[in-house]
Amino acid sequence: MGLFFKADLVQFAPRAISISGHEYCLKKAEAGELARLLLLEKEVYAGRLPWDWEVFAEELRRRDSLYLLLLERDFLVGAIGCRFSLSKAHITFLAVMPKEQGQGIGSYLVQTVLDLAKSAGLKAVTLEVRVENKKAQELYRQLGFEDNFVRKNYYDNDDRPDSDGLNMICHLRKKN
């Protein structure tokens, strides 16, 4: 919590939105919704939990983080988490229920973070994605992200042999 950041970025009022003809509510995650995040993660990662209760609880307690939940009625269909500093945002978590993937939900969530960061005058948004996750990389590239560098063994709590993370960056301001 020693990082400097723009506190107004972690404030977020609930809003009704429409994606591909479906109506949703986008709202800030609260500590009482940890079980929902864990259920989403379990569905997305085929029963595994890369982040446990304590990790999510710590993320939600951080003063520099914002986690958003996308709900259809009362059902959690997607979530995104990010941390803000004075110059950039870093997406720490993105998940969309498998049955809801391919409908623009992930794009909408990432674009929401990009818009928040840009409106706050931040210079960039970064994230990590598995080197082998070409589908996600293509989504991020469509949203303006570029390959930055590879973090060896980034996903060290995994049993997959290829656990490197590709750091991607989206520059929000043009270089002079």
Short mmCIF file of C-alpha atoms in Angstrom, two decimals:
data_model
loop_
_atom_site.label_atom_id
_atom_site.label_comp_id
_atom_site.label_asym_id
_atom_site.label_seq_id
_atom_site.Cartn_x
_atom_site.Cartn_y
_atom_site.Cartn_z
CA MET A 1 0.00 0.00 0.00
CA GLY A 2 3.02 2.25 -0.16
CA LEU A 3 2.45 3.01 -3.82
CA PHE A 4 1.11 6.39 -4.76
CA PHE A 5 -2.06 6.23 -6.82
CA LYS A 6 -5.10 8.21 -7.82
CA ALA A 7 -7.67 7.32 -5.17
CA ASP A 8 -10.62 8.42 -7.29
CA LEU A 9 -9.91 5.54 -9.70
CA VAL A 10 -10.92 2.93 -7.14
CA GLN A 11 -14.34 4.53 -6.65
CA PHE A 12 -16.95 3.07 -8.96
CA ALA A 13 -20.71 3.55 -8.97
CA PRO A 14 -22.83 0.59 -10.15
CA ARG A 15 -24.16 0.95 -13.68
CA ALA A 16 -26.54 -0.86 -15.99
CA ILE A 17 -24.98 -1.84 -19.30
CA SER A 18 -25.86 -3.82 -22.41
CA ILE A 19 -23.51 -6.21 -24.21
CA SER A 20 -24.62 -8.19 -27.27
CA GLY A 21 -28.29 -7.65 -26.41
CA HIS A 22 -27.97 -8.79 -22.78
CA GLU A 23 -28.54 -6.50 -19.82
CA TYR A 24 -25.99 -6.51 -17.01
CA CYS A 25 -25.03 -4.63 -13.89
CA LEU A 26 -21.38 -3.62 -13.51
CA LYS A 27 -20.41 -2.97 -9.90
CA LYS A 28 -17.44 -2.77 -7.60
CA ALA A 29 -16.65 -6.02 -5.79
CA GLU A 30 -17.00 -5.99 -2.01
CA ALA A 31 -15.35 -8.28 0.56
CA GLY A 32 -18.63 -10.17 1.04
CA GLU A 33 -18.46 -11.36 -2.58
CA LEU A 34 -15.29 -13.44 -2.29
CA ALA A 35 -17.23 -16.68 -2.68
CA ARG A 36 -18.57 -15.44 -6.04
CA LEU A 37 -15.05 -14.67 -7.27
CA LEU A 38 -13.81 -18.09 -6.19
CA LEU A 39 -16.71 -19.82 -7.93
CA LEU A 40 -16.01 -17.87 -11.13
CA GLU A 41 -12.31 -18.74 -10.94
CA LYS A 42 -13.12 -22.42 -10.35
CA GLU A 43 -15.38 -22.49 -13.43
CA VAL A 44 -12.84 -20.72 -15.65
CA TYR A 45 -9.87 -22.83 -14.51
CA ALA A 46 -11.59 -26.23 -14.65
CA GLY A 47 -11.83 -26.72 -10.90
CA ARG A 48 -8.44 -25.24 -10.01
CA LEU A 49 -8.03 -22.12 -7.89
CA PRO A 50 -4.87 -20.23 -8.91
CA TRP A 51 -5.86 -17.55 -6.38
CA ASP A 52 -7.29 -18.61 -3.03
CA TRP A 53 -9.59 -16.83 -0.57
CA GLU A 54 -6.69 -14.98 1.09
CA VAL A 55 -5.28 -13.64 -2.19
CA PHE A 56 -8.64 -12.27 -3.29
CA ALA A 57 -9.30 -10.85 0.19
CA GLU A 58 -5.97 -9.04 0.13
CA GLU A 59 -6.63 -7.70 -3.37
CA LEU A 60 -10.01 -6.31 -2.29
CA ARG A 61 -8.44 -4.68 0.78
CA ARG A 62 -5.74 -2.88 -1.20
CA ARG A 63 -6.33 0.86 -1.45
CA ASP A 64 -4.89 0.95 -4.98
CA SER A 65 -7.03 -1.82 -6.49
CA LEU A 66 -10.44 -2.00 -8.14
CA TYR A 67 -12.32 -5.22 -8.83
CA LEU A 68 -15.46 -5.07 -10.94
CA LEU A 69 -18.18 -7.71 -11.17
CA LEU A 70 -20.47 -8.12 -14.17
CA LEU A 71 -23.81 -9.57 -13.13
CA GLU A 72 -26.73 -10.80 -15.22
CA ARG A 73 -29.60 -10.56 -12.78
CA ASP A 74 -27.78 -11.93 -9.73
CA PHE A 75 -25.48 -14.33 -11.61
CA LEU A 76 -21.77 -13.43 -11.88
CA VAL A 77 -20.71 -13.79 -15.51
CA GLY A 78 -17.38 -11.98 -15.43
CA ALA A 79 -14.93 -10.00 -13.34
CA ILE A 80 -11.83 -7.87 -13.77
CA GLY A 81 -9.31 -6.63 -11.25
CA CYS A 82 -6.64 -3.98 -11.56
CA ARG A 83 -4.20 -1.88 -9.57
CA PHE A 84 -3.54 1.78 -10.21
CA SER A 85 -0.42 3.88 -9.73
CA LEU A 86 0.17 7.48 -10.72
CA SER A 87 1.31 6.55 -14.23
CA LYS A 88 -0.24 3.20 -15.11
CA ALA A 89 -2.79 0.52 -14.34
CA HIS A 90 -2.06 -3.20 -14.18
CA ILE A 91 -4.81 -5.75 -14.84
CA THR A 92 -4.36 -8.49 -12.25
CA PHE A 93 -7.42 -10.65 -12.95
CA LEU A 94 -9.86 -11.25 -15.79
CA ALA A 95 -12.35 -14.09 -15.95
CA VAL A 96 -15.55 -14.77 -17.88
CA MET A 97 -17.78 -17.79 -17.26
CA PRO A 98 -17.01 -20.36 -19.98
CA LYS A 99 -20.63 -20.42 -21.23
CA GLU A 100 -20.54 -16.62 -21.62
CA GLN A 101 -17.19 -16.38 -23.45
CA GLY A 102 -17.11 -15.10 -27.02
CA GLN A 103 -19.92 -12.56 -26.44
CA GLY A 104 -17.78 -9.47 -25.91
CA ILE A 105 -17.78 -9.56 -22.10
CA GLY A 106 -14.01 -9.83 -21.71
CA SER A 107 -13.49 -7.04 -24.25
CA TYR A 108 -15.96 -4.84 -22.42
CA LEU A 109 -14.29 -5.39 -19.06
CA VAL A 110 -10.80 -4.66 -20.39
CA GLN A 111 -12.08 -1.61 -22.28
CA THR A 112 -13.64 -0.34 -19.05
CA VAL A 113 -10.23 -0.41 -17.35
CA LEU A 114 -8.61 1.24 -20.38
CA ASP A 115 -11.24 4.00 -20.30
CA LEU A 116 -10.82 4.57 -16.55
CA ALA A 117 -7.05 4.76 -16.89
CA LYS A 118 -7.18 7.05 -19.91
CA SER A 119 -9.68 9.42 -18.28
CA ALA A 120 -7.34 9.67 -15.28
CA GLY A 121 -4.43 10.63 -17.54
CA LEU A 122 -2.47 7.42 -16.99
CA LYS A 123 0.15 6.52 -19.58
CA ALA A 124 -0.36 2.76 -19.92
CA VAL A 125 -2.17 -0.39 -18.88
CA THR A 126 -0.28 -3.67 -18.49
CA LEU A 127 -1.21 -7.29 -17.86
CA GLU A 128 0.24 -10.80 -17.92
CA VAL A 129 -1.15 -13.67 -19.97
CA ARG A 130 0.08 -17.22 -20.36
CA VAL A 131 2.49 -17.53 -23.27
CA GLU A 132 0.42 -20.39 -24.68
CA ASN A 133 -2.94 -18.56 -24.36
CA LYS A 134 -3.09 -17.30 -27.95
CA LYS A 135 -6.84 -16.65 -27.82
CA ALA A 136 -6.49 -14.16 -24.94
CA GLN A 137 -3.43 -12.55 -26.55
CA GLU A 138 -5.43 -11.93 -29.72
CA LEU A 139 -8.21 -10.28 -27.70
CA TYR A 140 -5.70 -8.02 -25.98
CA ARG A 141 -4.03 -7.11 -29.28
CA GLN A 142 -7.41 -6.15 -30.74
CA LEU A 143 -7.80 -3.77 -27.79
CA GLY A 144 -4.43 -2.12 -28.46
CA PHE A 145 -2.02 -4.16 -26.32
CA GLU A 146 1.45 -5.04 -27.58
CA ASP A 147 3.92 -7.69 -26.44
CA ASN A 148 6.29 -6.21 -23.86
CA PHE A 149 8.44 -9.01 -22.36
CA VAL A 150 8.24 -12.59 -21.03
CA ARG A 151 8.31 -13.39 -17.32
CA LYS A 152 9.87 -16.84 -16.91
CA ASN A 153 7.98 -19.19 -14.56
CA TYR A 154 5.44 -16.45 -13.80
CA TYR A 155 2.71 -18.97 -13.06
CA ASP A 156 4.75 -20.91 -10.48
CA ASN A 157 1.71 -22.35 -8.67
CA ASP A 158 0.74 -24.32 -11.74
CA ASP A 159 1.44 -27.87 -12.80
CA ARG A 160 1.76 -27.03 -16.51
CA PRO A 161 5.25 -27.30 -17.99
CA ASP A 162 4.94 -23.95 -19.82
CA SER A 163 4.24 -21.46 -17.08
CA ASP A 164 5.77 -18.32 -18.56
CA GLY A 165 3.79 -15.10 -18.59
CA LEU A 166 3.75 -12.64 -21.48
CA ASN A 167 3.62 -9.07 -20.21
CA MET A 168 1.56 -6.92 -22.58
CA ILE A 169 1.19 -3.15 -22.58
CA CYS A 170 -1.33 -0.72 -24.01
CA HIS A 171 0.05 2.82 -24.32
CA LEU A 172 -2.69 5.33 -23.64
CA ARG A 173 -0.81 8.41 -24.79
CA LYS A 174 1.10 8.84 -27.99
CA LYS A 175 4.85 9.21 -27.59
CA ASN A 176 6.23 12.62 -28.53
#
